[in-house]
Short mmCIF file of C-alpha atoms in Angstrom, two decimals:
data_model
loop_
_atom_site.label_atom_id
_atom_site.label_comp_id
_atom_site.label_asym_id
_atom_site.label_seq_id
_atom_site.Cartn_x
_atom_site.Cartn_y
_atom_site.Cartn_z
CA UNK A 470 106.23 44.60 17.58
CA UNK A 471 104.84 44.95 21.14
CA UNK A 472 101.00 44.56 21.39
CA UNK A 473 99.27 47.18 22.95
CA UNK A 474 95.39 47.18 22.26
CA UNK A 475 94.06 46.18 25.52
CA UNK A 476 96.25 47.80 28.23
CA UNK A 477 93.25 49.73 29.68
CA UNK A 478 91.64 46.16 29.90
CA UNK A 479 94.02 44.30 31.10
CA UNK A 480 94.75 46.69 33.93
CA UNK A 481 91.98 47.10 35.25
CA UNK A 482 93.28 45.02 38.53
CA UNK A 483 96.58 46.44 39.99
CA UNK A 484 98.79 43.81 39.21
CA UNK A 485 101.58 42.52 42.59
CA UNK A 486 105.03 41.48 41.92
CA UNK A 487 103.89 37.66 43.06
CA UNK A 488 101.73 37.90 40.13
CA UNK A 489 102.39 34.70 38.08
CA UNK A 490 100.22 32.68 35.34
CA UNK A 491 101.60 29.50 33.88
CA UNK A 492 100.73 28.87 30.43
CA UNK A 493 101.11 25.80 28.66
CA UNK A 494 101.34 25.26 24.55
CA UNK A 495 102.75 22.59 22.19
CA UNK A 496 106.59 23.71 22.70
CA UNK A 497 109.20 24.16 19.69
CA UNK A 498 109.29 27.27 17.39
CA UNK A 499 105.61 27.60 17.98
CA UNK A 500 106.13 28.82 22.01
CA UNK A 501 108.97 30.44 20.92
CA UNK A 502 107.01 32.64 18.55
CA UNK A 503 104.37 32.99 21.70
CA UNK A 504 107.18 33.78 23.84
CA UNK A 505 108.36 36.87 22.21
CA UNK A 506 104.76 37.85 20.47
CA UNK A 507 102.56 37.28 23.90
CA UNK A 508 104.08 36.09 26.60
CA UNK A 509 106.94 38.82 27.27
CA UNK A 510 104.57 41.37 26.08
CA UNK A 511 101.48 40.74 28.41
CA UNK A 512 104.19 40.70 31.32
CA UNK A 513 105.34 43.67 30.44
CA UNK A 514 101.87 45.72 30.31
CA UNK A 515 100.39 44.05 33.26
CA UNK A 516 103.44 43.05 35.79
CA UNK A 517 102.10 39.30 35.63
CA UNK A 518 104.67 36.75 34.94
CA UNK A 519 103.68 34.16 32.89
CA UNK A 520 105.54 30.92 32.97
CA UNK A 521 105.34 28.91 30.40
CA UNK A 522 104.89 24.94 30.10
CA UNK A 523 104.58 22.58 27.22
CA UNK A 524 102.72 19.41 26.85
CA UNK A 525 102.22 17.19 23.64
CA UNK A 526 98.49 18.15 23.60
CA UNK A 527 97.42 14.79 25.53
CA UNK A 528 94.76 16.01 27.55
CA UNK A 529 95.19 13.27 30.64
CA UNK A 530 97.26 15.72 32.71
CA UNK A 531 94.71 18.61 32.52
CA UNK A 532 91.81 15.75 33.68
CA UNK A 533 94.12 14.85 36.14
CA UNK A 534 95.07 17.97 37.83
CA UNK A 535 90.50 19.33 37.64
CA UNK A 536 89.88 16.28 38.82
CA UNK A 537 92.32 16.06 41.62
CA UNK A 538 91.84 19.93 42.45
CA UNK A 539 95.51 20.08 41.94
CA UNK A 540 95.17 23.07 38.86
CA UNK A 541 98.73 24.33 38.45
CA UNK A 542 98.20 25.15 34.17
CA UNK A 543 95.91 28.04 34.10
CA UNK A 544 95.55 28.58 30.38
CA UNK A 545 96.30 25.96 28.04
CA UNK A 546 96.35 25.92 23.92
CA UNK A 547 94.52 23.08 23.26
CA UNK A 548 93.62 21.08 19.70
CA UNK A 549 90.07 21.23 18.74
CA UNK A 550 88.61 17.55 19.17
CA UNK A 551 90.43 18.06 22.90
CA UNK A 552 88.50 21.24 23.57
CA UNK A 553 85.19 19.72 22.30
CA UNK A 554 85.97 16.80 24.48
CA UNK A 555 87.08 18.64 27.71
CA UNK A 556 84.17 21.32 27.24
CA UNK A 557 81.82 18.47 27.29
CA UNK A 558 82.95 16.85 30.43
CA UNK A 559 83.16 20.15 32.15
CA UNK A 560 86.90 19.96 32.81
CA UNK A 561 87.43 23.08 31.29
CA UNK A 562 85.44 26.48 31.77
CA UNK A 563 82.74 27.71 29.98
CA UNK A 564 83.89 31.31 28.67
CA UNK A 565 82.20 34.23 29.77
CA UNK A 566 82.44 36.48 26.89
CA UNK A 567 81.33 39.78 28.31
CA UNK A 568 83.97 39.26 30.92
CA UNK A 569 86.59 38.98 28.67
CA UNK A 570 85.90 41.91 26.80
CA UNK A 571 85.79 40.30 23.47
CA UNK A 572 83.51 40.54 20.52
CA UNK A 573 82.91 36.33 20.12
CA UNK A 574 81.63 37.33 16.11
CA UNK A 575 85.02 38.72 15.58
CA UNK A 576 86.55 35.12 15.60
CA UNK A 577 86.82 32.46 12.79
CA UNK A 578 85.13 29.36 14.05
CA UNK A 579 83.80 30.89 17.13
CA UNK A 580 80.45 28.41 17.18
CA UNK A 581 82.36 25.21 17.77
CA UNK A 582 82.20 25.13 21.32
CA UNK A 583 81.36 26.97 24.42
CA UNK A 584 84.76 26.77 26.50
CA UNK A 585 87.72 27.99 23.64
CA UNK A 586 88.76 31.26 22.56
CA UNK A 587 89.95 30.92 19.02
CA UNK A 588 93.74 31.56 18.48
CA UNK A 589 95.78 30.36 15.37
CA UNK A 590 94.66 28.48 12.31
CA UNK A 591 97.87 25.83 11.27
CA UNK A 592 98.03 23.49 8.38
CA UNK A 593 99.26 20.15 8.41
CA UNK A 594 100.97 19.80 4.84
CA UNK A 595 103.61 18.04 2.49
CA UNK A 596 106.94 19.47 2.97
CA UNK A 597 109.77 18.88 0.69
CA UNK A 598 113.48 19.87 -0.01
CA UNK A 599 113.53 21.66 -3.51
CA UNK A 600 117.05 20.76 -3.88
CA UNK A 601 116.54 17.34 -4.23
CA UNK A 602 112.93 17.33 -5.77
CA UNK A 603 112.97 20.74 -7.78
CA UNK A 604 109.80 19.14 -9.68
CA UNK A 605 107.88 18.07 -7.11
CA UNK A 606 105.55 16.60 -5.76
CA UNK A 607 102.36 18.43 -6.74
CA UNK A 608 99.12 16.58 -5.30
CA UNK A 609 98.54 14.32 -2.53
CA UNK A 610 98.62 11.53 -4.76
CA UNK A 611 102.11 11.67 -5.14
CA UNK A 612 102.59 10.88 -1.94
CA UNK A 613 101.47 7.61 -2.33
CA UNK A 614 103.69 7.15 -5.65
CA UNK A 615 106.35 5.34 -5.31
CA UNK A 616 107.07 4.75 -8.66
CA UNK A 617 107.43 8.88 -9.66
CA UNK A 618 108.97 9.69 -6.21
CA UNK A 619 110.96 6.72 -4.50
CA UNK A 620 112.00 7.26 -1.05
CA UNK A 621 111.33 7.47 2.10
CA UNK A 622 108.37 9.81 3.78
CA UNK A 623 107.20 11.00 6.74
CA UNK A 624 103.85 10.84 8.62
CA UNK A 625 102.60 11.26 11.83
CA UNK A 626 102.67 8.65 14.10
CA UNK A 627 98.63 8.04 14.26
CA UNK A 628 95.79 7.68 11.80
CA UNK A 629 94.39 11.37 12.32
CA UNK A 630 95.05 13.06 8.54
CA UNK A 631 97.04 9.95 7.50
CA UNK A 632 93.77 8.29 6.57
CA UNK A 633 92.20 11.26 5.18
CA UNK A 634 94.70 11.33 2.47
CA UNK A 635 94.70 7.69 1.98
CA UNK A 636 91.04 8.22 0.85
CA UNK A 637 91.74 11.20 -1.38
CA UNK A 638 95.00 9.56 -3.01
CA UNK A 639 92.75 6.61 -3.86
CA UNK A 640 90.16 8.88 -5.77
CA UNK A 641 87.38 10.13 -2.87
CA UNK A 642 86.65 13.74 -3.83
CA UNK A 643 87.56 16.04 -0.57
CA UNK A 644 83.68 16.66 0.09
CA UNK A 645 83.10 12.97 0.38
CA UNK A 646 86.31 11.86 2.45
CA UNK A 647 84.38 11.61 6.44
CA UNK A 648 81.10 10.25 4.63
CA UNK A 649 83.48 7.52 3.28
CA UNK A 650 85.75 7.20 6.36
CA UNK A 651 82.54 6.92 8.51
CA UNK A 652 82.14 3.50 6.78
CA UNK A 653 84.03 0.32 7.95
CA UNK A 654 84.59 0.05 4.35
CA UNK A 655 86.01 3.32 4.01
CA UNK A 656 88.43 3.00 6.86
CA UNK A 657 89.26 -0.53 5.17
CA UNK A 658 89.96 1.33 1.85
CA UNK A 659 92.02 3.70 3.21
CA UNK A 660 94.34 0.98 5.44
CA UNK A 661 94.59 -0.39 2.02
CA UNK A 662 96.00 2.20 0.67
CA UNK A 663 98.12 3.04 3.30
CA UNK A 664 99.40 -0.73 2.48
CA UNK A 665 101.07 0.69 -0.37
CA UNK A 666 103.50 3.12 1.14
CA UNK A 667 103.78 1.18 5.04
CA UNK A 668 107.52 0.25 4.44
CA UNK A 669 108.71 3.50 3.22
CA UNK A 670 107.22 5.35 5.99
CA UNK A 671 109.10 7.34 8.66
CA UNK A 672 107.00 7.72 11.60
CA UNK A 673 107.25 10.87 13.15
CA UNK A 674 105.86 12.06 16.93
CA UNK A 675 106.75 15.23 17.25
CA UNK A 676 106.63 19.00 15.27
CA UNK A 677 110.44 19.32 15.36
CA UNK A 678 111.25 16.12 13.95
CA UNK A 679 109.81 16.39 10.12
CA UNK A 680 112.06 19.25 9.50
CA UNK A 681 115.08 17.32 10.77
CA UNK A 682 113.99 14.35 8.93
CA UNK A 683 113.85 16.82 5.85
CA UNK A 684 117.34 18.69 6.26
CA UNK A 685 119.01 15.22 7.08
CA UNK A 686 117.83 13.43 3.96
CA UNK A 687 115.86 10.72 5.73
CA UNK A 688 112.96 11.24 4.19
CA UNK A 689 111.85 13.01 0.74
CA UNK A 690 109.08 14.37 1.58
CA UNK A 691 106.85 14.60 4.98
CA UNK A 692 103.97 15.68 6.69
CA UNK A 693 104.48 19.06 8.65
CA UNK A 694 103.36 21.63 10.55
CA UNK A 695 103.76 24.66 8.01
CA UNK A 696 104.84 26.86 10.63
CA UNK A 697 107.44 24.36 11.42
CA UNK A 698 108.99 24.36 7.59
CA UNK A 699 108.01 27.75 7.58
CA UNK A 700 110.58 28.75 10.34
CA UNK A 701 113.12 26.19 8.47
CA UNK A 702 113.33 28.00 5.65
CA UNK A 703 113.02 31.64 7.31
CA UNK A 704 115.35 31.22 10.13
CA UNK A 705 117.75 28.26 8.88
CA UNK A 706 117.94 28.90 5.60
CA UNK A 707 116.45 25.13 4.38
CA UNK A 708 115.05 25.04 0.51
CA UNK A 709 112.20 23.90 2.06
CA UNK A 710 109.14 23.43 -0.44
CA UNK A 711 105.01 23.54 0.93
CA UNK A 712 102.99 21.46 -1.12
CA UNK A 713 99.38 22.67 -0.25
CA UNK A 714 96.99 20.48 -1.69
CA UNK A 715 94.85 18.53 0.64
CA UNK A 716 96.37 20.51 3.35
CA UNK A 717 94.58 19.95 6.62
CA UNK A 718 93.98 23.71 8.25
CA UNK A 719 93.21 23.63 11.84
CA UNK A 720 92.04 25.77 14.27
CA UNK A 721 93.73 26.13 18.26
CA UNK A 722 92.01 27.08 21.20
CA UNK A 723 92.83 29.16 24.48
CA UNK A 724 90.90 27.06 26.70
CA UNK A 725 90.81 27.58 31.03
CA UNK A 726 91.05 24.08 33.03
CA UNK A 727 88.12 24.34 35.59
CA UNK A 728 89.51 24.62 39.15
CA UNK A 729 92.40 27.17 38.58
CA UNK A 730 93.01 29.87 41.25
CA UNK A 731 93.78 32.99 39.06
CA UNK A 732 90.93 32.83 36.58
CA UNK A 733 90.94 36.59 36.41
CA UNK A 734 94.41 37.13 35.53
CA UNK A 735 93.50 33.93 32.80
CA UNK A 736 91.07 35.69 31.20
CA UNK A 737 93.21 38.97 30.96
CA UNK A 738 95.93 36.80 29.16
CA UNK A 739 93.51 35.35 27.09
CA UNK A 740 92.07 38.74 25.79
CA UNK A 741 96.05 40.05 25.05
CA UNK A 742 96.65 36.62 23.25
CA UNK A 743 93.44 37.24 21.21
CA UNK A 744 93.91 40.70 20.13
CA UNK A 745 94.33 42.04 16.68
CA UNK A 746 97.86 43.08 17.34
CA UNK A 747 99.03 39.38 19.30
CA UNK A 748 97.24 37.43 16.53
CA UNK A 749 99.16 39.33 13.50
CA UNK A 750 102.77 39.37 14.67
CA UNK A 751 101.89 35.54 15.52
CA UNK A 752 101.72 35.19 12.01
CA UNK A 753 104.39 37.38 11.13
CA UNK A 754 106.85 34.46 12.75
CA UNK A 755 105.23 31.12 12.44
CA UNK A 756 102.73 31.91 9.11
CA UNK A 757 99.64 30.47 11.54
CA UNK A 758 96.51 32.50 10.30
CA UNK A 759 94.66 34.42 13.06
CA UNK A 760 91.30 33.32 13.92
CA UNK A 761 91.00 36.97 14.64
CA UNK A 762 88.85 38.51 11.60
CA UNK A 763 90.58 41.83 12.53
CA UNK A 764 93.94 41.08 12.30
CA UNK A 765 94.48 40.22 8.64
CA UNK A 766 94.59 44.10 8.12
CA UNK A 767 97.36 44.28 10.41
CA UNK A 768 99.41 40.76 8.79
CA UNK A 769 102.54 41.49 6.31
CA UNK A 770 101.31 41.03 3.38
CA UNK A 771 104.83 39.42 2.57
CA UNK A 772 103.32 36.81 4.82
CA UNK A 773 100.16 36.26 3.61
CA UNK A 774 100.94 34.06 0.42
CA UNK A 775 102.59 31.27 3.71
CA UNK A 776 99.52 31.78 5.67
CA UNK A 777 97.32 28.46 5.81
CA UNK A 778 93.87 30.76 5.10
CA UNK A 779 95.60 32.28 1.83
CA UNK A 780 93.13 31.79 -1.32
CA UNK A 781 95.67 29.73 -3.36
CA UNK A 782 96.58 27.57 -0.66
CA UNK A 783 92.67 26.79 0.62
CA UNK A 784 91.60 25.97 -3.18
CA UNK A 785 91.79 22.01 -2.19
CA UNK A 786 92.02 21.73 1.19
CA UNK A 787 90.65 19.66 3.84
CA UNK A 788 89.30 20.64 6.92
CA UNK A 789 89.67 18.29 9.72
CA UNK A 790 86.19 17.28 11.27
CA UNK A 791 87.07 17.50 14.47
CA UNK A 792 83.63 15.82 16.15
CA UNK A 793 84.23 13.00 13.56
CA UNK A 794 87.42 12.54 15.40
CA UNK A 795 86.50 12.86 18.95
CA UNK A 796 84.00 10.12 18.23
CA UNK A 797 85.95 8.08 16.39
CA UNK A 798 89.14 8.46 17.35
CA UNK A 799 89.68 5.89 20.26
CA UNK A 800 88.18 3.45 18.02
CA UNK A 801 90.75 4.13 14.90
CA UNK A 802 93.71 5.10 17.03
CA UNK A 803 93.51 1.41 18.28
CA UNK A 804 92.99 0.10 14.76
CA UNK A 805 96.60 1.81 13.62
CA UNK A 806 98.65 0.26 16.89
CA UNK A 807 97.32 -2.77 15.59
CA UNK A 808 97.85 -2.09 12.02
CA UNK A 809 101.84 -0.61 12.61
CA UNK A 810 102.54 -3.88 14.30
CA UNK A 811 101.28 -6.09 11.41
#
């Protein structure tokens, strides 16, 4: 589906044949997905080539290259905590809304900071193959139950989520989990818990490697991307099973490192990324909700029911707090190193 809402916009400024924006994401099926739904397309209406780069959303390189004056990414999807972060340091720009041509009300989450346009909503969630558990499991609890579900599992290789679900495994009700995990006896309780399950745990670093760990029978169930299991099943044919409670929905943003010397042709990309028509074939291949309030109109509905944002699939979930974590998240990142190594 080729996305066509903002031509007149976006070519506004005759565009050359050295023309050329890199863009940089989080690599895998995801950029693959942007690729075809964004990328190729925005070339193709405005004659600007976009090459794309991929980083493991470790924000060091963009510091590096605004504070060196050495800018060579000039749009970058970034997690939330990193935009609040960057925006606050004033390594990344503050958007300009009227220049961009975008109605900022149209966008989920469009209060949270200054210097990201919103783009996809993901989910981090239990994954598991229905083959070999066709009962299960069914809450995050079973995760930590051993007993009902030996085996191996997977989890990301850091304390962000991991100790979220700790806490709600071991009985704190989703409303309460950062009030409790703001405590030093909350974080205790939920190291505790992790205790339980340390040996049987599969660490995992990046999106591509849960599904692998999945399809190869390493694991029997793990902590995903959905878009990543999502693509399993829909383009390699895995029995693949979500398990959506206490899924962890979060938001991306475009964000703009401050320094960059094509900030025009940045924000063009930015407002064909962020259309109606970008944000709803997104979802058509990876099953990220748009951020874009306009879009849903346009989604599948086939897809909506895989969508993070879907009514069933929000009824217990937990949203990450992303402040929580850019203040705390030195602090407990440090605390897990140590803990791993015990």
């Amino acid at each position: 589906m080729a996305v066509t809402g903002l031509v007149a916009v976006l070519l506004a400024k005759p565009a050359f044949a050295g023309d050329q924006l890199t863009v940089t994401s989080g690599g895998g099926s995801f950029q693959q997905a942007q690729r075809k739904a964004v990328f190729e397309p925005f070339s193709k209406s405005t004659g600007i080539k976009v090459t794309d780069d991929e980083y493991s959303y470790d924000s060091t390189k963009i510091r590096a290259m605004v504070q060196s004056k050495t800018v060579s990414w000039d749009v970058v999807n970034a997690g939330p905590a990193t935009t609040i972060r960057l925006c606050g340091d004033g390594i990344i720009e503050t958007i300009d809304w009227k220049k961009l041509g975008l109605d900022r009300a149209k966008f989920m989450d469009n209060d949270k900071n200054d210097c990201g346009v919103p783009n996809l909503i993901s989910a981090t969630v239990i994954a598991y193959d229905k083959d070999k558990l066709p009962s299960g499991p069914k809450t995050i609890a079973d995760l930590f139950d051993l007993q009902k579900f030996p085996g191996k599992r997977g989890l990301t290789k850091g304390p962000w989520g991991n100790l979220e679900w700790a806490l709600i495994a071991d009985g704190v009700a989703i409303k309460d989990v950062y009030k409790v995990l703001s405590t030093r006896e909350g974080v205790d309780r939920a190291f505790k818990k992790l205790d339980t399950i340390k040996k049987e745990v599969v660490w995992w670093t990046t999106g591509a490697q849960p599904p692998q760990l999945l399809a190869d029978g390493q694991v029997v169930m793990t902590s995903a991307y959905n878009g990543r299991i999502y693509d399993a099943i829909k383009n390699s044919g895995k029995h693949f099973e979500i398990m959506w409670d206490a899924q962890q929905p979060a938001i991306s943003f475009w964000v703009v490192p401050k320094g960059g010397p094509r900030l025009d042709d940045a924000y063009k990309f930015i407002a064909f990324a962020s259309s109606p028509q970008a944000h709803a074939e997104m979802a058509r291949i990876t099953a990220y909700a748009p951020s874009n309030k306009d879009a849903m109109a346009l989604v599948d509905p086939a897809i909506l029911p895989h969508v993070p944002t879907a009514p069933d699939n929000l009824r217990n979930a937990l949203p990450s707090d992303s402040i929580f974590w850019m203040e705390k998240g030195d602090e407990l990142g440090q605390r897990f190193t140590a803990w791993l190594l015990k």
